[in-house]
mmCIF file of N, CA and C in Angstrom:
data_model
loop_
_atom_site.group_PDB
_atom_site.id
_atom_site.type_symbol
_atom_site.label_atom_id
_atom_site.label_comp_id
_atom_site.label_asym_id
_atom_site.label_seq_id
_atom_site.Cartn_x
_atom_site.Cartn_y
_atom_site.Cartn_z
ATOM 1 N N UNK A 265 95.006 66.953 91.830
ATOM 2 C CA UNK A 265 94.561 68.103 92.605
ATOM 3 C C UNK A 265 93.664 68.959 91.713
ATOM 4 N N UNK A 266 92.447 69.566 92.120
ATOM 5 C CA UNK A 266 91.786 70.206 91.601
ATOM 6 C C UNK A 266 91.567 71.630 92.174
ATOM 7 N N UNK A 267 91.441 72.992 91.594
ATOM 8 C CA UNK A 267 91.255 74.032 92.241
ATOM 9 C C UNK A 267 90.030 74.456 92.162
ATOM 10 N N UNK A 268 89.094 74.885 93.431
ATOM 11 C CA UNK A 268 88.001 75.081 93.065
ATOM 12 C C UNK A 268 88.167 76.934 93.475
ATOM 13 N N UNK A 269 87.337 77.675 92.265
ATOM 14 C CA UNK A 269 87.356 78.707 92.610
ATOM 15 C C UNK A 269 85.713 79.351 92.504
ATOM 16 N N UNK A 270 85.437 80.355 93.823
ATOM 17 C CA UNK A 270 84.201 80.521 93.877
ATOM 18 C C UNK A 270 83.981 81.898 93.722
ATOM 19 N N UNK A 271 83.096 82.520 92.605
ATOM 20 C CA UNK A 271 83.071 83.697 92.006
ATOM 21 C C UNK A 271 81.671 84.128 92.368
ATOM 22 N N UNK A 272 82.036 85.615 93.441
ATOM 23 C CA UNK A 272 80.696 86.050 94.219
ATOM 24 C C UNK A 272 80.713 87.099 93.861
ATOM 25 N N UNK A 273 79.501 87.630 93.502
ATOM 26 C CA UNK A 273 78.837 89.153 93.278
ATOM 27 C C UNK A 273 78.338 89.215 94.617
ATOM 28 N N UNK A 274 78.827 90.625 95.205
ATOM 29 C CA UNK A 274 78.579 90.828 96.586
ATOM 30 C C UNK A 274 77.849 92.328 96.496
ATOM 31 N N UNK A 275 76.769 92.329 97.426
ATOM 32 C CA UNK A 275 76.686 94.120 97.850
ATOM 33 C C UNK A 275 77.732 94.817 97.822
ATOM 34 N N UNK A 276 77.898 95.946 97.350
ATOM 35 C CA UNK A 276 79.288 97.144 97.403
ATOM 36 C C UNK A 276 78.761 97.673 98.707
ATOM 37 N N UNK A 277 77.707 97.749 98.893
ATOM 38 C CA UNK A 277 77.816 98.387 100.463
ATOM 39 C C UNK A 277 77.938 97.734 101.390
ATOM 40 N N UNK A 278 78.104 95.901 101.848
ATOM 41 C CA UNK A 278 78.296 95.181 102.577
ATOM 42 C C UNK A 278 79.797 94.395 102.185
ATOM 43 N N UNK A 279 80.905 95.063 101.840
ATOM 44 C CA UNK A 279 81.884 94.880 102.098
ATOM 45 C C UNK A 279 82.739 94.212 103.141
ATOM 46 N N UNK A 280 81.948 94.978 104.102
ATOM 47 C CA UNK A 280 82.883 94.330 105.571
ATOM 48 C C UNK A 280 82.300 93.434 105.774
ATOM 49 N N UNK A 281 80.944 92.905 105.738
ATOM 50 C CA UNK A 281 80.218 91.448 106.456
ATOM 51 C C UNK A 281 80.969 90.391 105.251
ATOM 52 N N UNK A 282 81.294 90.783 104.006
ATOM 53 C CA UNK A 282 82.093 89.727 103.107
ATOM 54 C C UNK A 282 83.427 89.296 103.708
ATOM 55 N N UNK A 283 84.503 90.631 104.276
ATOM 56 C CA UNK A 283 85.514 90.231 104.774
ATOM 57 C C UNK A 283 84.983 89.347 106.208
ATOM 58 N N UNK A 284 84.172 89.654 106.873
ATOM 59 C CA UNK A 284 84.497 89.400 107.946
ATOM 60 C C UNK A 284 83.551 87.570 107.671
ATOM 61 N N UNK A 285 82.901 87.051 106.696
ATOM 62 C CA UNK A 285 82.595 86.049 105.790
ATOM 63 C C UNK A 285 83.936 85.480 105.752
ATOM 64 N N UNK A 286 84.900 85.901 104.695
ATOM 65 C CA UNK A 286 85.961 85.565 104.486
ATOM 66 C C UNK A 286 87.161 84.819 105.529
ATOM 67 N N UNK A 287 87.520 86.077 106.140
ATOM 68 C CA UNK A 287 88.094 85.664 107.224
ATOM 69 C C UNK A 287 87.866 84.430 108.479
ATOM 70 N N UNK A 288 86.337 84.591 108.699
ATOM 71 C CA UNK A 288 85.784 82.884 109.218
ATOM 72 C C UNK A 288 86.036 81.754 108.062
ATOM 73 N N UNK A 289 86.082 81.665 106.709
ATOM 74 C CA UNK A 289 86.164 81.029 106.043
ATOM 75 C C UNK A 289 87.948 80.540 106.513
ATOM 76 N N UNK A 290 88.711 81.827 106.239
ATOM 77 C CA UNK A 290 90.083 81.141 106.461
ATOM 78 C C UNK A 290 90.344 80.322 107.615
ATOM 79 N N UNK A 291 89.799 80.395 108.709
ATOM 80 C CA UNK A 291 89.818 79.283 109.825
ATOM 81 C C UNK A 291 89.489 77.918 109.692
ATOM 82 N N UNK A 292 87.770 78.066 109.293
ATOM 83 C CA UNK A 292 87.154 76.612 109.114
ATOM 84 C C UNK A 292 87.816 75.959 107.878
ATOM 85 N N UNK A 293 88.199 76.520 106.809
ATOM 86 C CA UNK A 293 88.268 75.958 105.384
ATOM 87 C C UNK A 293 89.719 74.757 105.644
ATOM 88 N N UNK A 294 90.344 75.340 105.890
ATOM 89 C CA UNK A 294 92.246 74.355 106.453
ATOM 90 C C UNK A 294 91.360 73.184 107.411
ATOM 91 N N UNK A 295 90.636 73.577 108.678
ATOM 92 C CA UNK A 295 90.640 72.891 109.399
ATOM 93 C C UNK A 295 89.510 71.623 108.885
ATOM 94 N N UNK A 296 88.661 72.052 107.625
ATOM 95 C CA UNK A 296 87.590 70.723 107.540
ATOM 96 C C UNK A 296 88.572 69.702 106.066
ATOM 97 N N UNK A 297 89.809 70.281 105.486
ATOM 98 C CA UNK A 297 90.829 69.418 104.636
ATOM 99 C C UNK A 297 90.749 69.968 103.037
ATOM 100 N N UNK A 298 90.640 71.238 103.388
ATOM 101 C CA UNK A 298 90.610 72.255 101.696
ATOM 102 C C UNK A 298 92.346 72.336 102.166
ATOM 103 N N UNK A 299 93.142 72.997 101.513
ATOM 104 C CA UNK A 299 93.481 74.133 101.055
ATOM 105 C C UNK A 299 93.675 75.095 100.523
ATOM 106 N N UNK A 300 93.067 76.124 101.331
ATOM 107 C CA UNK A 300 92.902 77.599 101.239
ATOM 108 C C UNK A 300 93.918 78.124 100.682
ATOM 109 N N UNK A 301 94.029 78.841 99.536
ATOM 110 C CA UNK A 301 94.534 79.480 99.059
ATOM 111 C C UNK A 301 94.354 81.057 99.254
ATOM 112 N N UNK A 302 92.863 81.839 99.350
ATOM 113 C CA UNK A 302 92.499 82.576 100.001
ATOM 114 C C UNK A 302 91.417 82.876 99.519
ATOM 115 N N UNK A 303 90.382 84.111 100.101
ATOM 116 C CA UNK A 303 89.515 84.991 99.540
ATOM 117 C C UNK A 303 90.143 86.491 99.098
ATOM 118 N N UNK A 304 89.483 86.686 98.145
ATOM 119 C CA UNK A 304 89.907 88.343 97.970
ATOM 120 C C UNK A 304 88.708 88.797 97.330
ATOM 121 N N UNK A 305 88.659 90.225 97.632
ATOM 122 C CA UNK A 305 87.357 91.072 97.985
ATOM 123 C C UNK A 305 87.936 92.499 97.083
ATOM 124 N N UNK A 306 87.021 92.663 97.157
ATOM 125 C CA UNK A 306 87.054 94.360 95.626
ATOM 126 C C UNK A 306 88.195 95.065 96.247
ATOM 127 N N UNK A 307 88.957 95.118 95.713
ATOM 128 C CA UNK A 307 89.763 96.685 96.096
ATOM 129 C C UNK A 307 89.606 97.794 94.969
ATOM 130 N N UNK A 308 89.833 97.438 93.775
ATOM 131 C CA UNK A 308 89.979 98.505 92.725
ATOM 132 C C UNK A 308 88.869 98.249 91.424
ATOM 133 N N UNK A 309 88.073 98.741 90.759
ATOM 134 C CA UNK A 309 87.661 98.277 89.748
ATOM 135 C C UNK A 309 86.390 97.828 89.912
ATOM 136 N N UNK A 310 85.746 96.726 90.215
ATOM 137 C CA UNK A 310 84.608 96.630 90.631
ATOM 138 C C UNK A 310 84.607 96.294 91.931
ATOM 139 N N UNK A 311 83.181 96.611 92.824
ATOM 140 C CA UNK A 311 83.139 96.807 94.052
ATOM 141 C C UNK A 311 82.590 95.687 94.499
ATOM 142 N N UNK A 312 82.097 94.898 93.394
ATOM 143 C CA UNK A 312 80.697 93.674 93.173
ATOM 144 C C UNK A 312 81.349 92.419 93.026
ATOM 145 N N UNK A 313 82.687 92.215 93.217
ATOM 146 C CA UNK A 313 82.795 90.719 92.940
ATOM 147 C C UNK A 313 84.121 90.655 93.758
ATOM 148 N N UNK A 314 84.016 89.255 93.689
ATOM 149 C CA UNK A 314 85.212 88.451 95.109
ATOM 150 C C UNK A 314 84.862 86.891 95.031
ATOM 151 N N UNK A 315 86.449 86.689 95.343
ATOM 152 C CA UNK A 315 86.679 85.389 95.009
ATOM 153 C C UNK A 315 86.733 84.703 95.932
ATOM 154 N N UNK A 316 86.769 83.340 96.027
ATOM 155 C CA UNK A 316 87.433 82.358 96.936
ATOM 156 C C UNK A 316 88.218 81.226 96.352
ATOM 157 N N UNK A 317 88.941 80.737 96.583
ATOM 158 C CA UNK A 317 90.200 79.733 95.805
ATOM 159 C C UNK A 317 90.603 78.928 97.089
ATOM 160 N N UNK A 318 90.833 77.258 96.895
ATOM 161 C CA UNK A 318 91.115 76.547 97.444
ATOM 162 C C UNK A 318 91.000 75.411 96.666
ATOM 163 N N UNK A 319 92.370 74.432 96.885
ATOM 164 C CA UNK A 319 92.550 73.188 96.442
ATOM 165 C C UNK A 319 91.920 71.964 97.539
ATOM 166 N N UNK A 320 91.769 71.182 96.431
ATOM 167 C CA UNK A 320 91.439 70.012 97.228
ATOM 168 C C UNK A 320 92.022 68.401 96.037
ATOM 169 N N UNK A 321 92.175 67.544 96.568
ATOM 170 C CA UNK A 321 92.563 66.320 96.164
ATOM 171 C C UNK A 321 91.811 65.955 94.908
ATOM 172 N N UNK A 322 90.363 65.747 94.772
ATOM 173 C CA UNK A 322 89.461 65.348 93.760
ATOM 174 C C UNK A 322 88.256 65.694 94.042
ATOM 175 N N UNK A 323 87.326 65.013 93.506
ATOM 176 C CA UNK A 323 85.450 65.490 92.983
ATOM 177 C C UNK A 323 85.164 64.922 94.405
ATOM 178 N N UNK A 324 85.561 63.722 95.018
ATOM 179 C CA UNK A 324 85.227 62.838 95.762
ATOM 180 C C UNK A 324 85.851 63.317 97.369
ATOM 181 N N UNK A 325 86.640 64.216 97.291
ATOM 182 C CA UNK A 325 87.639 64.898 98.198
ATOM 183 C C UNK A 325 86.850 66.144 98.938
ATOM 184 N N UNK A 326 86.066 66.817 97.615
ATOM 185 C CA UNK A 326 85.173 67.724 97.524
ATOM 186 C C UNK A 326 84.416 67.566 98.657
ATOM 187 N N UNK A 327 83.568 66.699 98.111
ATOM 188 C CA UNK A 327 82.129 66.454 98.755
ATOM 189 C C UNK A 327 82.320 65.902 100.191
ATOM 190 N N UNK A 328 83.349 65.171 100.308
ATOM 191 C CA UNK A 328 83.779 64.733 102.338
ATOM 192 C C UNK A 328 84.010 66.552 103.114
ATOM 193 N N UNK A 329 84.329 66.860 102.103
ATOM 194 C CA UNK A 329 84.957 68.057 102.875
ATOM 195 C C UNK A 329 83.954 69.044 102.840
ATOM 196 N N UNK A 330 83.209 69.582 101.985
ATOM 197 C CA UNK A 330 81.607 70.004 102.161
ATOM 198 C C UNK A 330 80.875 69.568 103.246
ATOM 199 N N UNK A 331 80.657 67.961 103.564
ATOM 200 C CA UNK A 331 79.999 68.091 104.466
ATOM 201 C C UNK A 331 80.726 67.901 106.088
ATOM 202 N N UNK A 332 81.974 67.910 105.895
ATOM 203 C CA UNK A 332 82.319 68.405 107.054
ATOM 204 C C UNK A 332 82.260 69.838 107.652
ATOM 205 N N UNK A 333 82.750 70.995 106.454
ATOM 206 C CA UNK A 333 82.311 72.087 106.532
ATOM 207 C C UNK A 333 80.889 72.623 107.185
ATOM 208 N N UNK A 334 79.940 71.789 106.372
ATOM 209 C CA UNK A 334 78.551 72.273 106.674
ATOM 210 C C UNK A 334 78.425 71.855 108.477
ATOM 211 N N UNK A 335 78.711 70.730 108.895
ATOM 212 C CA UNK A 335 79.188 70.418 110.173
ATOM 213 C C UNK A 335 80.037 70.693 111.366
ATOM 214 N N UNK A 336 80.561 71.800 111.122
ATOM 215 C CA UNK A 336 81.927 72.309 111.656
ATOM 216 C C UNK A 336 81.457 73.765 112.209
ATOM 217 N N UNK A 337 80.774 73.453 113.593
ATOM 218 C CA UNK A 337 80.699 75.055 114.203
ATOM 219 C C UNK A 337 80.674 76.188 113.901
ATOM 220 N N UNK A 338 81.910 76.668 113.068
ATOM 221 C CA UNK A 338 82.359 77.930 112.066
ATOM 222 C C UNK A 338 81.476 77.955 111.167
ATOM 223 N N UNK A 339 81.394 77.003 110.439
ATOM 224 C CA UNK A 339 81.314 76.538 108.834
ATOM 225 C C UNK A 339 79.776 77.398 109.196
ATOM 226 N N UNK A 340 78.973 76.457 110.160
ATOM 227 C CA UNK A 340 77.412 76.715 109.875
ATOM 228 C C UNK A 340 76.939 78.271 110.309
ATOM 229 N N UNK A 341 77.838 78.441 111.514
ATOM 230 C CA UNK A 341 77.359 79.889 111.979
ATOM 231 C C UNK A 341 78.316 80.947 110.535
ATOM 232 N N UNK A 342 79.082 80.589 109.698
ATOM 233 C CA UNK A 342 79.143 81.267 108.551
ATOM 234 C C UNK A 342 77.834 81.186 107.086
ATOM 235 N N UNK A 343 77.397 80.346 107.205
ATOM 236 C CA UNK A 343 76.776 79.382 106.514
ATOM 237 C C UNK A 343 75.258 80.482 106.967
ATOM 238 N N UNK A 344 74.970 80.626 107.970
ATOM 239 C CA UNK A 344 74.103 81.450 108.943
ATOM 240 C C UNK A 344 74.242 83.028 108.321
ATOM 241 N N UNK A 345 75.581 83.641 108.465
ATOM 242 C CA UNK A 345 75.676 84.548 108.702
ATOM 243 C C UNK A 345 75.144 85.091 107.608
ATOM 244 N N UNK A 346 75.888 84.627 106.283
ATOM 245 C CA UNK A 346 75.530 84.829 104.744
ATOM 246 C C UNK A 346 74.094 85.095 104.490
ATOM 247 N N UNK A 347 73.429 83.608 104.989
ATOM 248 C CA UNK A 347 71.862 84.046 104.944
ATOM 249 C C UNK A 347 71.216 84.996 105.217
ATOM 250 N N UNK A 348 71.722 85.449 106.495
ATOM 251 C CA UNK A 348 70.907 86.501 107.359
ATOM 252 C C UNK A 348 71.057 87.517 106.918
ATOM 253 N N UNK A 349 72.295 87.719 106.192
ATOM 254 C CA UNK A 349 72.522 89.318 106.114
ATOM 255 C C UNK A 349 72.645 89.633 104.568
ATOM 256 N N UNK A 350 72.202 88.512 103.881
ATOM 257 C CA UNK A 350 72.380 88.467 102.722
ATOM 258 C C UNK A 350 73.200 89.769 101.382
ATOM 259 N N UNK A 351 74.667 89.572 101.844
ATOM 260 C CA UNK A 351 75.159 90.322 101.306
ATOM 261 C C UNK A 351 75.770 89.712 99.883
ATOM 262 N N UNK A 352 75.902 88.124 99.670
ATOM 263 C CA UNK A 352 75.891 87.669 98.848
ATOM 264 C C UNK A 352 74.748 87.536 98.108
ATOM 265 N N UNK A 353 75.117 88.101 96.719
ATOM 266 C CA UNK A 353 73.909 88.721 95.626
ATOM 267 C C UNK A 353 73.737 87.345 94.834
ATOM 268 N N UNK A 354 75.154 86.562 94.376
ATOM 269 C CA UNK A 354 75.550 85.871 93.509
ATOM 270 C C UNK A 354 76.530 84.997 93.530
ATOM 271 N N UNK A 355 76.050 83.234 93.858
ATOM 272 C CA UNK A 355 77.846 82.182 93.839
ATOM 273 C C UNK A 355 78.139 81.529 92.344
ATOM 274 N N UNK A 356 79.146 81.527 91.872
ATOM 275 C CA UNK A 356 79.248 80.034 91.025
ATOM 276 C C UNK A 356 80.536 79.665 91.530
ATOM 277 N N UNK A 357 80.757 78.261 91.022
ATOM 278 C CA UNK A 357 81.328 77.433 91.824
ATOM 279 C C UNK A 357 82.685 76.732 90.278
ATOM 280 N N UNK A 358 83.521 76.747 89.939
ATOM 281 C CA UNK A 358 83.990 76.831 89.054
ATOM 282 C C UNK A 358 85.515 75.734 89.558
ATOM 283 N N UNK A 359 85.733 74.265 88.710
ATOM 284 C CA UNK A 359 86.199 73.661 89.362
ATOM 285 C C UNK A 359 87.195 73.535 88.008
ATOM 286 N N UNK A 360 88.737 73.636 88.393
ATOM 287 C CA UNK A 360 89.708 73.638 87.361
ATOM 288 C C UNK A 360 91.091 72.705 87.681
ATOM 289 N N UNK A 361 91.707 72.279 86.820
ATOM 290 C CA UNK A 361 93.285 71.440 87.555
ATOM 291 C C UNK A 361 94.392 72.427 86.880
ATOM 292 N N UNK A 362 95.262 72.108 87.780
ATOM 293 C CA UNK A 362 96.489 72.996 86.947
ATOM 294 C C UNK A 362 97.270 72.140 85.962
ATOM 295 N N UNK A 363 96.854 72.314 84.585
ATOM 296 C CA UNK A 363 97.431 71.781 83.499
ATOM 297 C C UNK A 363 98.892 71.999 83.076
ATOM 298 N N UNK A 364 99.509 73.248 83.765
ATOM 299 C CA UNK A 364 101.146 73.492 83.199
ATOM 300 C C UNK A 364 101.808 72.594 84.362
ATOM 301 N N UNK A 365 101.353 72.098 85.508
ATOM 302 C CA UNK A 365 101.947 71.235 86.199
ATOM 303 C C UNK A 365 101.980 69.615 85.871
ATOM 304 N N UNK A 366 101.088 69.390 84.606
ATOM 305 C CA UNK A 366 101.114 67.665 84.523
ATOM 306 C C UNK A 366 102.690 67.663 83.699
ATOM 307 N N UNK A 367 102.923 66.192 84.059
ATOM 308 C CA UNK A 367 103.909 65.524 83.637
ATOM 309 C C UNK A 367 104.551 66.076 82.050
ATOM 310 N N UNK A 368 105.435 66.064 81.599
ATOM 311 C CA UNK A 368 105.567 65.920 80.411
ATOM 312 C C UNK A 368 104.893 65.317 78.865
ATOM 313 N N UNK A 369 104.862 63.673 79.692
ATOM 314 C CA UNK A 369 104.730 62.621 78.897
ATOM 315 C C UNK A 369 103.213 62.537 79.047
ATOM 316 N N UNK A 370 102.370 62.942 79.624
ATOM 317 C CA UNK A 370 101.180 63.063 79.615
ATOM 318 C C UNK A 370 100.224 64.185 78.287
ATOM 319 N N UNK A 371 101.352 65.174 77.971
ATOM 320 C CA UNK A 371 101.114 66.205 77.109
ATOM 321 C C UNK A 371 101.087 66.070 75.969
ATOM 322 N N UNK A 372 100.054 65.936 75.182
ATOM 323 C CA UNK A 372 100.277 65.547 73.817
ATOM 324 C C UNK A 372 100.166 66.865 73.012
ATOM 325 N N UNK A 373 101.221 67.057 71.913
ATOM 326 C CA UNK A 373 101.340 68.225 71.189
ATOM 327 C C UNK A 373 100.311 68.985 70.492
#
């Protein structure tokens, strides 16, 4: 399992078009074979950045599920929305596994 987490610099004054970004994300994202873990959006501290987090199986798991996303009703009229209103300043795309969960015997000292 791999976690991909996506680190956005957003307008501070387009806040709500991010949640309301977000929140379409939590629909389409389960239904094209992520799991969503969630988005979260500025509350305290900086106003400019927000995350997205979701697991998926592998590299190869990824990319089926991307382009189902990009294909998926939601996905594109989100995909749309972003563009248009361009409140996203900034993506990277940051792909990690959870290492305190491997096996024991896999761990070398």
């Amino acid at each position: 399992m791999i976690t991909c987490i996506i680190r956005y610099q957003i307008d501070p004054f387009a806040k709500d078009a991010f949640t309301a970004y977000a929140r379409n994300w939590g629909e389409a994202i389960p239904r094209c074979g992520a799991d969503l873990v969630g988005y979260y959006g500025p509350h305290e501290g900086s106003a400019t950045t927000a995350y997205g987090i979701y697991n998926v199986q592998d590299l190869a798991a990824y990319e089926a599920y991307r382009k189902r996303l990009a294909a998926d009703p939601l996905g594109k009229a989100n995909y749309d929305f972003a563009a248009r209103e361009r409140f996203i300043l900034k993506e990277d795309r940051l792909f990690l596994k959870n290492v305190s969960d491997l096996p024991s015997d896999l761990v070398q000292p």
